[in-house]
Amino acid sequence: MSSIGTGYDLSASTFSPDGRVFQVEYAMKAVENSSTAIGIRCKDGIVFGVEKLVLSKLYEQGSNKRIFNIDRHVGMAVAGLLADARSLAEVAREEAANFRSNYGHDIPLKHLSDRVAMYVHAYTLYSAVRPFGCSFILGSYDEDDGPQLYMVDPSGISYGYWGCAIGKAKQAAKTEIEKLQMKDMTCRELVKEVAKIIYIVHDEVKDKSFELELSWVGEVTKGRHEVVPKDIREEAEKYAKDALEEEDDSDEDNM
Amino acid sequence: MLEESGGPCWLSEEVKTGTTIIGVEFDGGIVLGSDSRVSAGASVVNRVMNKLSLLHDKIYCALSGSAADAQTIAEIVNYQLDVHSVELGEDPLVRSAATLVKNISYKYKEELSAHLIVAGWDRRKGGQVYVTLNGLLSRQPFAVGGSGSSYIYGFVDAEYRKGMSRRETQEFVVNALTLAMSRDGSSGGVAYLVTIDETGTEEKCILGNDLPKFFDQ
């Protein structure tokens, strides 16, 4: 289904006759080539899960993390070109830090996501630069406003979500997310479901080994964004693997 | 008086708001109060100046020190809060207003000579009073400032009680202002009061003869 731009796709400062900016669409394709990341908002927090593909056995475990801390209370999960994502994480960190310095309190997530989205959008206006090749999900928890989740894509739009997925298996992940009643769940229950979804959408055939990155922010962490502790993560992974086996078994029964 | 060169002394003296200002929290809001005298040396340049300046709908500040410096800081912060509240899409926090004032007071502390007490109401922490003297930032249940404040430290320390009602707090503020105005040469005139709570902002002016009477020979 790849549409060829034929001359209108050489720079981000050019529209095509049917009103598309091809460079931005190509940037979104770069995100779709990357492995999946999901973020889900529940009643007392946010949980992030990333399917981090391990390309070589020689990699040190835990390298090339795809979940970043932007401020004490804000986490960011990314998909797409990791180098672009790192530079945007730095932009987000500066925004959050400057806000705190100027106004004396934590940056509200909507404001942060608007500011970073504006920055991403700026790179879609000129031929001298290329758009960022990554999407990211921002999440935070606050006593007064509760949990919030926003996603920003390479075109520079940001939307608030209850649950969202980015990367190669985003459709499959979205389907799984829609089955959840996240508004009634707590973070502890949600961690297991997030692990399960990542395991479900992971393609065993095409991609070999992967590391599951899990992080959360919510009442359970007193509003700080943290990596999920080892014991809870192992419990979640076990739940995910067991759930997968059950599905495999039930498939065989139908034969 | 003997030397007339350079014009009358009040032309060359800096205009100070040699003042009494006070801010007090109560359950559900705050009361800010000030006197109304502006002096240039021994001359009273304005006897009815309102030193309670609006920073936002529910955030006010009380000015003291150099009149020009204090007014300018308040104007700048008023502008910054306008922009900030539009960007955020909601009313700013009192802490944000106080931080903006503090940032200016601290950065230019060598050039400026003004002390603003910032007080207001926001939906997260209710009524708050912040002190920004010399570029520090501190939240306090009540605060006094200006040249007249020295004379009433004892009074406010002795008479302040936690959990006063709105009316009791207003009376406390008026009493404090009256006592300071009667002892401090640089404070006087009328008393201005601003009371801010969840329902809104109320401005009041209490004329000289309506102020409470204390020992006066």
GROMACS .gro file of C-alpha atoms in nm:
model
  472
    1MET     CA    1   0.000   0.000   0.000
    2SER     CA    2   0.304   0.223  -0.020
    3SER     CA    3   0.215   0.540  -0.202
    4ILE     CA    4   0.498   0.694  -0.398
    5GLY     CA    5   0.541   1.068  -0.362
    6THR     CA    6   0.709   1.122  -0.697
    7GLY     CA    7   0.870   1.457  -0.647
    8TYR     CA    8   0.644   1.592  -0.372
    9ASP     CA    9   0.816   1.392  -0.105
   10LEU     CA   10   1.163   1.540  -0.112
   11SER     CA   11   1.120   1.791   0.166
   12ALA     CA   12   0.887   1.862   0.453
   13SER     CA   13   0.817   2.207   0.315
   14THR     CA   14   0.622   2.068   0.019
   15PHE     CA   15   0.257   1.964   0.001
   16SER     CA   16   0.145   1.701  -0.248
   17PRO     CA   17  -0.145   1.783  -0.481
   18ASP     CA   18  -0.378   1.580  -0.262
   19GLY     CA   19  -0.280   1.775   0.047
   20ARG     CA   20  -0.032   1.541   0.218
   21VAL     CA   21   0.312   1.611   0.357
   22PHE     CA   22   0.491   1.293   0.262
   23GLN     CA   23   0.798   1.346   0.477
   24VAL     CA   24   0.581   1.341   0.788
   25GLU     CA   25   0.408   1.024   0.670
   26TYR     CA   26   0.745   0.861   0.605
   27ALA     CA   27   0.851   0.960   0.956
   28MET     CA   28   0.544   0.777   1.090
   29LYS     CA   29   0.649   0.469   0.890
   30ALA     CA   30   0.979   0.478   1.077
   31VAL     CA   31   0.779   0.449   1.398
   32GLU     CA   32   0.586   0.155   1.260
   33ASN     CA   33   0.909  -0.031   1.194
   34SER     CA   34   1.002  -0.019   1.559
   35SER     CA   35   0.887  -0.263   1.823
   36THR     CA   36   0.578  -0.193   2.026
   37ALA     CA   37   0.533   0.033   2.325
   38ILE     CA   38   0.208   0.072   2.518
   39GLY     CA   39   0.082   0.299   2.794
   40ILE     CA   40  -0.239   0.247   2.990
   41ARG     CA   41  -0.412   0.470   3.240
   42CYS     CA   42  -0.603   0.315   3.525
   43LYS     CA   43  -0.790   0.465   3.814
   44ASP     CA   44  -0.485   0.533   4.032
   45GLY     CA   45  -0.188   0.555   3.792
   46ILE     CA   46  -0.018   0.482   3.459
   47VAL     CA   47   0.169   0.171   3.348
   48PHE     CA   48   0.412   0.164   3.055
   49GLY     CA   49   0.524  -0.153   2.877
   50VAL     CA   50   0.783  -0.176   2.600
   51GLU     CA   51   0.876  -0.476   2.390
   52LYS     CA   52   1.249  -0.409   2.361
   53LEU     CA   53   1.393  -0.633   2.089
   54VAL     CA   54   1.738  -0.765   2.164
   55LEU     CA   55   1.932  -0.767   1.842
   56SER     CA   56   2.243  -0.933   1.973
   57LYS     CA   57   2.332  -1.167   2.258
   58LEU     CA   58   2.635  -0.952   2.320
   59TYR     CA   59   2.428  -0.658   2.444
   60GLU     CA   60   2.449  -0.585   2.813
   61GLN     CA   61   2.115  -0.649   2.974
   62GLY     CA   62   1.921  -0.328   3.027
   63SER     CA   63   2.102  -0.122   2.765
   64ASN     CA   64   1.920   0.104   2.519
   65LYS     CA   65   1.628   0.167   2.750
   66ARG     CA   66   1.314   0.294   2.583
   67ILE     CA   67   1.144   0.435   2.888
   68PHE     CA   68   1.275   0.768   3.017
   69ASN     CA   69   1.221   0.978   3.325
   70ILE     CA   70   1.132   1.331   3.227
   71ASP     CA   71   1.069   1.472   3.572
   72ARG     CA   72   1.000   1.312   3.909
   73HIS     CA   73   0.638   1.264   3.820
   74VAL     CA   74   0.655   1.211   3.440
   75GLY     CA   75   0.758   0.907   3.238
   76MET     CA   76   0.803   0.871   2.862
   77ALA     CA   77   0.789   0.551   2.654
   78VAL     CA   78   0.910   0.577   2.294
   79ALA     CA   79   0.891   0.397   1.960
   80GLY     CA   80   1.083   0.477   1.645
   81LEU     CA   81   1.437   0.604   1.594
   82LEU     CA   82   1.591   0.581   1.939
   83ALA     CA   83   1.839   0.861   1.880
   84ASP     CA   84   1.558   1.100   1.785
   85ALA     CA   85   1.367   0.987   2.091
   86ARG     CA   86   1.661   1.055   2.321
   87SER     CA   87   1.698   1.408   2.191
   88LEU     CA   88   1.326   1.471   2.246
   89ALA     CA   89   1.349   1.328   2.597
   90GLU     CA   90   1.617   1.589   2.663
   91VAL     CA   91   1.388   1.863   2.524
   92ALA     CA   92   1.106   1.744   2.747
   93ARG     CA   93   1.338   1.741   3.050
   94GLU     CA   94   1.445   2.098   2.986
   95GLU     CA   95   1.084   2.211   2.947
   96ALA     CA   96   0.986   2.045   3.274
   97ALA     CA   97   1.290   2.184   3.457
   98ASN     CA   98   1.239   2.538   3.326
   99PHE     CA   99   0.874   2.527   3.423
  100ARG     CA  100   0.961   2.422   3.774
  101SER     CA  101   1.223   2.696   3.798
  102ASN     CA  102   0.987   2.967   3.671
  103TYR     CA  103   0.663   2.868   3.838
  104GLY     CA  104   0.768   2.674   4.145
  105HIS     CA  105   0.568   2.353   4.091
  106ASP     CA  106   0.548   2.032   3.883
  107ILE     CA  107   0.464   2.087   3.518
  108PRO     CA  108   0.108   1.976   3.432
  109LEU     CA  109   0.126   1.693   3.182
  110LYS     CA  110  -0.103   1.853   2.927
  111HIS     CA  111   0.118   2.161   2.918
  112LEU     CA  112   0.436   1.954   2.881
  113SER     CA  113   0.287   1.747   2.602
  114ASP     CA  114   0.166   2.063   2.423
  115ARG     CA  115   0.513   2.217   2.447
  116VAL     CA  116   0.698   1.908   2.320
  117ALA     CA  117   0.439   1.857   2.046
  118MET     CA  118   0.497   2.218   1.932
  119TYR     CA  119   0.869   2.145   1.916
  120VAL     CA  120   0.813   1.828   1.713
  121HIS     CA  121   0.577   2.016   1.484
  122ALA     CA  122   0.836   2.286   1.418
  123TYR     CA  123   1.057   2.026   1.250
  124THR     CA  124   0.781   1.948   0.999
  125LEU     CA  125   0.780   2.298   0.854
  126TYR     CA  126   1.123   2.337   0.693
  127SER     CA  127   1.323   2.169   0.421
  128ALA     CA  128   1.647   2.223   0.609
  129VAL     CA  129   1.559   1.967   0.874
  130ARG     CA  130   1.379   1.635   0.880
  131PRO     CA  131   1.087   1.546   1.105
  132PHE     CA  132   1.155   1.341   1.418
  133GLY     CA  133   1.118   0.970   1.346
  134CYS     CA  134   0.961   0.873   1.675
  135SER     CA  135   0.632   0.875   1.864
  136PHE     CA  136   0.617   0.879   2.237
  137ILE     CA  137   0.374   0.834   2.521
  138LEU     CA  138   0.393   1.062   2.825
  139GLY     CA  139   0.237   0.967   3.155
  140SER     CA  140   0.214   1.122   3.498
  141TYR     CA  141   0.025   1.101   3.825
  142ASP     CA  142  -0.079   1.389   4.045
  143GLU     CA  143  -0.283   1.392   4.366
  144ASP     CA  144  -0.522   1.658   4.241
  145ASP     CA  145  -0.555   1.577   3.871
  146GLY     CA  146  -0.503   1.201   3.896
  147PRO     CA  147  -0.331   0.994   3.625
  148GLN     CA  148  -0.285   1.143   3.278
  149LEU     CA  149  -0.163   0.991   2.953
  150TYR     CA  150  -0.069   1.175   2.632
  151MET     CA  151   0.076   1.055   2.304
  152VAL     CA  152   0.273   1.269   2.056
  153ASP     CA  153   0.342   1.159   1.699
  154PRO     CA  154   0.589   1.290   1.435
  155SER     CA  155   0.332   1.529   1.289
  156GLY     CA  156   0.325   1.718   1.619
  157ILE     CA  157  -0.025   1.631   1.737
  158SER     CA  158  -0.086   1.525   2.092
  159TYR     CA  159  -0.392   1.346   2.224
  160GLY     CA  160  -0.492   1.238   2.574
  161TYR     CA  161  -0.568   0.869   2.614
  162TRP     CA  162  -0.691   0.601   2.850
  163GLY     CA  163  -0.475   0.353   2.665
  164CYS     CA  164  -0.256   0.373   2.359
  165ALA     CA  165  -0.002   0.175   2.160
  166ILE     CA  166   0.274   0.272   1.916
  167GLY     CA  167   0.508   0.066   1.701
  168LYS     CA  168   0.477  -0.233   1.474
  169ALA     CA  169   0.205  -0.423   1.660
  170LYS     CA  170  -0.001  -0.122   1.758
  171GLN     CA  171  -0.320  -0.249   1.597
  172ALA     CA  172  -0.306  -0.583   1.777
  173ALA     CA  173  -0.211  -0.410   2.100
  174LYS     CA  174  -0.498  -0.161   2.066
  175THR     CA  175  -0.742  -0.449   2.025
  176GLU     CA  176  -0.614  -0.609   2.344
  177ILE     CA  177  -0.619  -0.278   2.532
  178GLU     CA  178  -0.979  -0.215   2.433
  179LYS     CA  179  -1.079  -0.538   2.604
  180LEU     CA  180  -0.962  -0.404   2.940
  181GLN     CA  181  -1.179  -0.219   3.189
  182MET     CA  182  -0.893   0.008   3.284
  183LYS     CA  183  -1.103   0.270   3.462
  184ASP     CA  184  -1.178   0.018   3.737
  185MET     CA  185  -0.833  -0.136   3.768
  186THR     CA  186  -0.550  -0.049   4.003
  187CYS     CA  187  -0.185  -0.025   3.896
  188ARG     CA  188  -0.098  -0.361   4.051
  189GLU     CA  189  -0.363  -0.540   3.845
  190LEU     CA  190  -0.274  -0.339   3.536
  191VAL     CA  191   0.097  -0.428   3.545
  192LYS     CA  192   0.011  -0.792   3.483
  193GLU     CA  193  -0.223  -0.706   3.196
  194VAL     CA  194   0.037  -0.481   3.032
  195ALA     CA  195   0.296  -0.759   3.047
  196LYS     CA  196   0.041  -0.997   2.901
  197ILE     CA  197  -0.038  -0.766   2.610
  198ILE     CA  198   0.328  -0.722   2.522
  199TYR     CA  199   0.379  -1.096   2.525
  200ILE     CA  200   0.070  -1.148   2.309
  201VAL     CA  201   0.168  -0.900   2.040
  202HIS     CA  202   0.530  -1.012   2.029
  203ASP     CA  203   0.595  -1.201   1.708
  204GLU     CA  204   0.797  -1.512   1.796
  205VAL     CA  205   0.871  -1.594   1.433
  206LYS     CA  206   0.999  -1.265   1.297
  207ASP     CA  207   1.170  -1.132   1.612
  208LYS     CA  208   1.366  -1.358   1.839
  209SER     CA  209   1.439  -1.254   2.191
  210PHE     CA  210   1.308  -0.947   2.364
  211GLU     CA  211   1.329  -0.776   2.700
  212LEU     CA  212   1.013  -0.649   2.862
  213GLU     CA  213   1.054  -0.298   3.004
  214LEU     CA  214   0.792  -0.208   3.262
  215SER     CA  215   0.750   0.116   3.448
  216TRP     CA  216   0.474   0.287   3.639
  217VAL     CA  217   0.371   0.606   3.813
  218GLY     CA  218   0.075   0.637   4.043
  219GLU     CA  219  -0.054   0.628   4.396
  220VAL     CA  220   0.147   0.310   4.449
  221THR     CA  221   0.472   0.502   4.383
  222LYS     CA  222   0.348   0.817   4.558
  223GLY     CA  223   0.353   1.008   4.231
  224ARG     CA  224   0.709   0.923   4.128
  225HIS     CA  225   0.781   0.758   3.794
  226GLU     CA  226   0.978   0.439   3.861
  227VAL     CA  227   1.082   0.111   3.704
  228VAL     CA  228   0.850  -0.163   3.829
  229PRO     CA  229   1.029  -0.349   4.111
  230LYS     CA  230   1.191  -0.680   4.020
  231ASP     CA  231   0.955  -0.906   4.215
  232ILE     CA  232   0.640  -0.747   4.075
  233ARG     CA  233   0.785  -0.759   3.726
  234GLU     CA  234   0.866  -1.127   3.755
  235GLU     CA  235   0.516  -1.196   3.883
  236ALA     CA  236   0.372  -1.004   3.588
  237GLU     CA  237   0.589  -1.188   3.337
  238LYS     CA  238   0.490  -1.522   3.486
  239TYR     CA  239   0.124  -1.425   3.458
  240ALA     CA  240   0.182  -1.323   3.095
  241LYS     CA  241   0.360  -1.645   3.002
  242ASP     CA  242   0.096  -1.859   3.173
  243ALA     CA  243  -0.181  -1.672   2.993
  244LEU     CA  244  -0.010  -1.732   2.661
  245GLU     CA  245   0.023  -2.105   2.728
  246GLU     CA  246  -0.344  -2.128   2.815
  247GLU     CA  247  -0.435  -1.967   2.484
  248ASP     CA  248  -0.206  -2.208   2.298
  249ASP     CA  249  -0.366  -2.502   2.479
  250SER     CA  250  -0.718  -2.384   2.405
  251ASP     CA  251  -0.625  -2.346   2.038
  252GLU     CA  252  -0.519  -2.710   2.027
  253ASP     CA  253  -0.845  -2.822   2.183
  254ASN     CA  254  -1.039  -2.671   1.898
  255MET     CA  255  -0.863  -2.905   1.657
  256MET     CA  256   1.573   7.456   5.438
  257LEU     CA  257   1.858   7.707   5.429
  258GLU     CA  258   1.999   7.568   5.105
  259GLU     CA  259   1.755   7.618   4.819
  260SER     CA  260   1.989   7.492   4.546
  261GLY     CA  261   1.870   7.179   4.366
  262GLY     CA  262   1.507   7.255   4.449
  263PRO     CA  263   1.298   7.132   4.745
  264CYS     CA  264   1.430   6.813   4.904
  265TRP     CA  265   1.117   6.614   4.823
  266LEU     CA  266   1.199   6.642   4.453
  267SER     CA  267   1.525   6.457   4.494
  268GLU     CA  268   1.424   6.204   4.757
  269GLU     CA  269   1.327   5.861   4.629
  270VAL     CA  270   0.956   5.798   4.650
  271LYS     CA  271   0.908   5.517   4.899
  272THR     CA  272   0.589   5.353   4.998
  273GLY     CA  273   0.720   5.345   5.360
  274THR     CA  274   0.437   5.123   5.446
  275THR     CA  275   0.257   4.876   5.657
  276ILE     CA  276   0.140   4.565   5.476
  277ILE     CA  277  -0.003   4.245   5.618
  278GLY     CA  278  -0.133   3.916   5.480
  279VAL     CA  279  -0.317   3.651   5.686
  280GLU     CA  280  -0.453   3.305   5.597
  281PHE     CA  281  -0.784   3.179   5.727
  282ASP     CA  282  -0.965   2.854   5.661
  283GLY     CA  283  -1.083   2.892   5.304
  284GLY     CA  284  -0.900   3.210   5.200
  285ILE     CA  285  -0.681   3.506   5.283
  286VAL     CA  286  -0.701   3.870   5.387
  287LEU     CA  287  -0.447   4.123   5.258
  288GLY     CA  288  -0.425   4.468   5.412
  289SER     CA  289  -0.224   4.785   5.360
  290ASP     CA  290  -0.211   5.150   5.460
  291SER     CA  291  -0.224   5.426   5.197
  292ARG     CA  292   0.064   5.666   5.256
  293VAL     CA  293   0.332   5.732   4.991
  294SER     CA  294   0.619   5.950   5.113
  295ALA     CA  295   0.913   6.126   4.950
  296GLY     CA  296   1.131   6.215   5.247
  297ALA     CA  297   0.912   6.417   5.481
  298SER     CA  298   0.648   6.492   5.222
  299VAL     CA  299   0.337   6.278   5.177
  300VAL     CA  300   0.309   6.248   4.802
  301ASN     CA  301  -0.012   6.043   4.802
  302ARG     CA  302  -0.233   5.984   5.108
  303VAL     CA  303  -0.484   5.747   4.947
  304MET     CA  304  -0.270   5.504   4.746
  305ASN     CA  305  -0.401   5.148   4.718
  306LYS     CA  306  -0.099   4.927   4.771
  307LEU     CA  307  -0.284   4.604   4.709
  308SER     CA  308  -0.217   4.517   4.348
  309LEU     CA  309  -0.395   4.255   4.138
  310LEU     CA  310  -0.178   3.977   3.994
  311HIS     CA  311  -0.468   3.757   3.884
  312ASP     CA  312  -0.839   3.712   3.959
  313LYS     CA  313  -0.773   3.544   4.291
  314ILE     CA  314  -0.412   3.643   4.357
  315TYR     CA  315  -0.312   3.982   4.493
  316CYS     CA  316   0.013   4.127   4.620
  317ALA     CA  317   0.091   4.397   4.876
  318LEU     CA  318   0.360   4.649   4.778
  319SER     CA  319   0.628   4.798   5.002
  320GLY     CA  320   0.967   4.963   4.962
  321SER     CA  321   1.035   5.174   4.657
  322ALA     CA  322   0.703   5.260   4.492
  323ALA     CA  323   0.836   5.237   4.137
  324ASP     CA  324   1.018   4.909   4.192
  325ALA     CA  325   0.723   4.743   4.362
  326GLN     CA  326   0.469   4.859   4.105
  327THR     CA  327   0.688   4.748   3.817
  328ILE     CA  328   0.740   4.402   3.962
  329ALA     CA  329   0.366   4.368   4.010
  330GLU     CA  330   0.296   4.478   3.650
  331ILE     CA  331   0.548   4.235   3.505
  332VAL     CA  332   0.418   3.944   3.709
  333ASN     CA  333   0.060   4.033   3.620
  334TYR     CA  334   0.154   4.005   3.252
  335GLN     CA  335   0.343   3.679   3.303
  336LEU     CA  336   0.050   3.526   3.489
  337ASP     CA  337  -0.190   3.628   3.211
  338VAL     CA  338   0.019   3.440   2.956
  339HIS     CA  339   0.072   3.148   3.191
  340SER     CA  340  -0.297   3.101   3.270
  341VAL     CA  341  -0.389   3.107   2.900
  342GLU     CA  342  -0.121   2.847   2.820
  343LEU     CA  343  -0.229   2.626   3.106
  344GLY     CA  344  -0.600   2.670   3.038
  345GLU     CA  345  -0.677   2.720   3.405
  346ASP     CA  346  -0.618   2.966   3.690
  347PRO     CA  347  -0.257   2.983   3.808
  348LEU     CA  348  -0.146   2.864   4.151
  349VAL     CA  349  -0.059   3.119   4.418
  350ARG     CA  350   0.277   2.947   4.442
  351SER     CA  351   0.341   3.022   4.073
  352ALA     CA  352   0.269   3.391   4.125
  353ALA     CA  353   0.494   3.401   4.431
  354THR     CA  354   0.772   3.219   4.242
  355LEU     CA  355   0.752   3.469   3.955
  356VAL     CA  356   0.780   3.759   4.200
  357LYS     CA  357   1.065   3.586   4.381
  358ASN     CA  358   1.255   3.524   4.056
  359ILE     CA  359   1.254   3.896   3.974
  360SER     CA  360   1.328   4.004   4.332
  361TYR     CA  361   1.621   3.767   4.357
  362LYS     CA  362   1.773   3.824   4.013
  363TYR     CA  363   1.771   4.202   4.054
  364LYS     CA  364   1.815   4.216   4.429
  365GLU     CA  365   2.107   4.460   4.403
  366GLU     CA  366   1.913   4.704   4.185
  367LEU     CA  367   1.568   4.680   4.336
  368SER     CA  368   1.439   4.775   4.675
  369ALA     CA  369   1.094   4.632   4.713
  370HIS     CA  370   0.923   4.365   4.918
  371LEU     CA  371   0.599   4.212   4.796
  372ILE     CA  372   0.373   3.987   5.001
  373VAL     CA  373   0.184   3.758   4.760
  374ALA     CA  374  -0.144   3.607   4.874
  375GLY     CA  375  -0.444   3.443   4.712
  376TRP     CA  376  -0.665   3.141   4.673
  377ASP     CA  377  -0.628   2.843   4.437
  378ARG     CA  378  -0.818   2.518   4.412
  379ARG     CA  379  -0.528   2.296   4.518
  380LYS     CA  380  -0.409   2.448   4.843
  381GLY     CA  381  -0.681   2.701   4.927
  382GLY     CA  382  -0.571   3.028   5.084
  383GLN     CA  383  -0.196   3.091   5.095
  384VAL     CA  384   0.033   3.378   5.197
  385TYR     CA  385   0.388   3.394   5.060
  386VAL     CA  386   0.675   3.618   5.164
  387THR     CA  387   0.931   3.723   4.899
  388LEU     CA  388   1.162   3.955   5.095
  389ASN     CA  389   1.507   3.991   4.932
  390GLY     CA  390   1.438   3.708   4.691
  391LEU     CA  391   1.347   3.431   4.933
  392LEU     CA  392   1.022   3.240   4.902
  393SER     CA  393   0.840   3.118   5.207
  394ARG     CA  394   0.480   3.030   5.284
  395GLN     CA  395   0.356   3.156   5.620
  396PRO     CA  396   0.021   3.158   5.804
  397PHE     CA  397   0.057   3.536   5.830
  398ALA     CA  398   0.315   3.795   5.725
  399VAL     CA  399   0.383   4.164   5.788
  400GLY     CA  400   0.606   4.398   5.593
  401GLY     CA  401   0.708   4.756   5.534
  402SER     CA  402   0.848   5.015   5.771
  403GLY     CA  403   0.541   5.004   5.995
  404SER     CA  404   0.566   4.632   6.051
  405SER     CA  405   0.841   4.670   6.313
  406TYR     CA  406   0.593   4.830   6.549
  407ILE     CA  407   0.340   4.551   6.536
  408TYR     CA  408   0.546   4.230   6.550
  409GLY     CA  409   0.461   4.193   6.915
  410PHE     CA  410   0.093   4.252   6.852
  411VAL     CA  411   0.058   4.004   6.566
  412ASP     CA  412   0.263   3.737   6.742
  413ALA     CA  413   0.048   3.768   7.054
  414GLU     CA  414  -0.293   3.804   6.892
  415TYR     CA  415  -0.275   3.562   6.598
  416ARG     CA  416  -0.472   3.242   6.643
  417LYS     CA  417  -0.498   2.951   6.403
  418GLY     CA  418  -0.840   2.880   6.258
  419MET     CA  419  -0.985   3.230   6.273
  420SER     CA  420  -1.301   3.296   6.078
  421ARG     CA  421  -1.318   3.533   5.782
  422ARG     CA  422  -1.458   3.818   5.995
  423GLU     CA  423  -1.210   3.762   6.281
  424THR     CA  424  -0.922   3.768   6.033
  425GLN     CA  425  -1.042   4.093   5.880
  426GLU     CA  426  -1.062   4.248   6.227
  427PHE     CA  427  -0.715   4.120   6.312
  428VAL     CA  428  -0.576   4.282   5.997
  429VAL     CA  429  -0.751   4.615   6.055
  430ASN     CA  430  -0.631   4.626   6.416
  431ALA     CA  431  -0.273   4.556   6.314
  432LEU     CA  432  -0.280   4.822   6.042
  433THR     CA  433  -0.432   5.081   6.274
  434LEU     CA  434  -0.170   5.028   6.544
  435ALA     CA  435   0.113   5.049   6.292
  436MET     CA  436  -0.026   5.357   6.122
  437SER     CA  437  -0.052   5.541   6.449
  438ARG     CA  438   0.312   5.474   6.544
  439ASP     CA  439   0.496   5.474   6.210
  440GLY     CA  440   0.548   5.813   6.050
  441SER     CA  441   0.571   5.661   5.707
  442SER     CA  442   0.236   5.482   5.732
  443GLY     CA  443  -0.105   5.637   5.754
  444GLY     CA  444  -0.416   5.742   5.570
  445VAL     CA  445  -0.685   5.483   5.513
  446ALA     CA  446  -0.677   5.104   5.541
  447TYR     CA  447  -0.731   4.895   5.229
  448LEU     CA  448  -0.845   4.535   5.266
  449VAL     CA  449  -0.875   4.257   5.009
  450THR     CA  450  -1.042   3.927   5.109
  451ILE     CA  451  -1.008   3.634   4.868
  452ASP     CA  452  -1.178   3.297   4.894
  453GLU     CA  453  -1.334   3.033   4.671
  454THR     CA  454  -1.636   3.250   4.592
  455GLY     CA  455  -1.441   3.556   4.483
  456THR     CA  456  -1.249   3.870   4.572
  457GLU     CA  457  -1.380   4.150   4.795
  458GLU     CA  458  -1.207   4.490   4.812
  459LYS     CA  459  -1.277   4.724   5.101
  460CYS     CA  460  -1.153   5.064   5.205
  461ILE     CA  461  -1.183   5.175   5.569
  462LEU     CA  462  -1.159   5.548   5.617
  463GLY     CA  463  -0.957   5.707   5.894
  464ASN     CA  464  -1.243   5.783   6.132
  465ASP     CA  465  -1.386   5.433   6.094
  466LEU     CA  466  -1.067   5.265   6.211
  467PRO     CA  467  -1.072   5.110   6.561
  468LYS     CA  468  -0.968   5.333   6.849
  469PHE     CA  469  -0.674   5.238   7.064
  470PHE     CA  470  -0.493   5.418   7.345
  471ASP     CA  471  -0.439   5.768   7.217
  472GLN     CA  472  -0.381   5.982   7.531
   0.00000   0.00000   0.00000
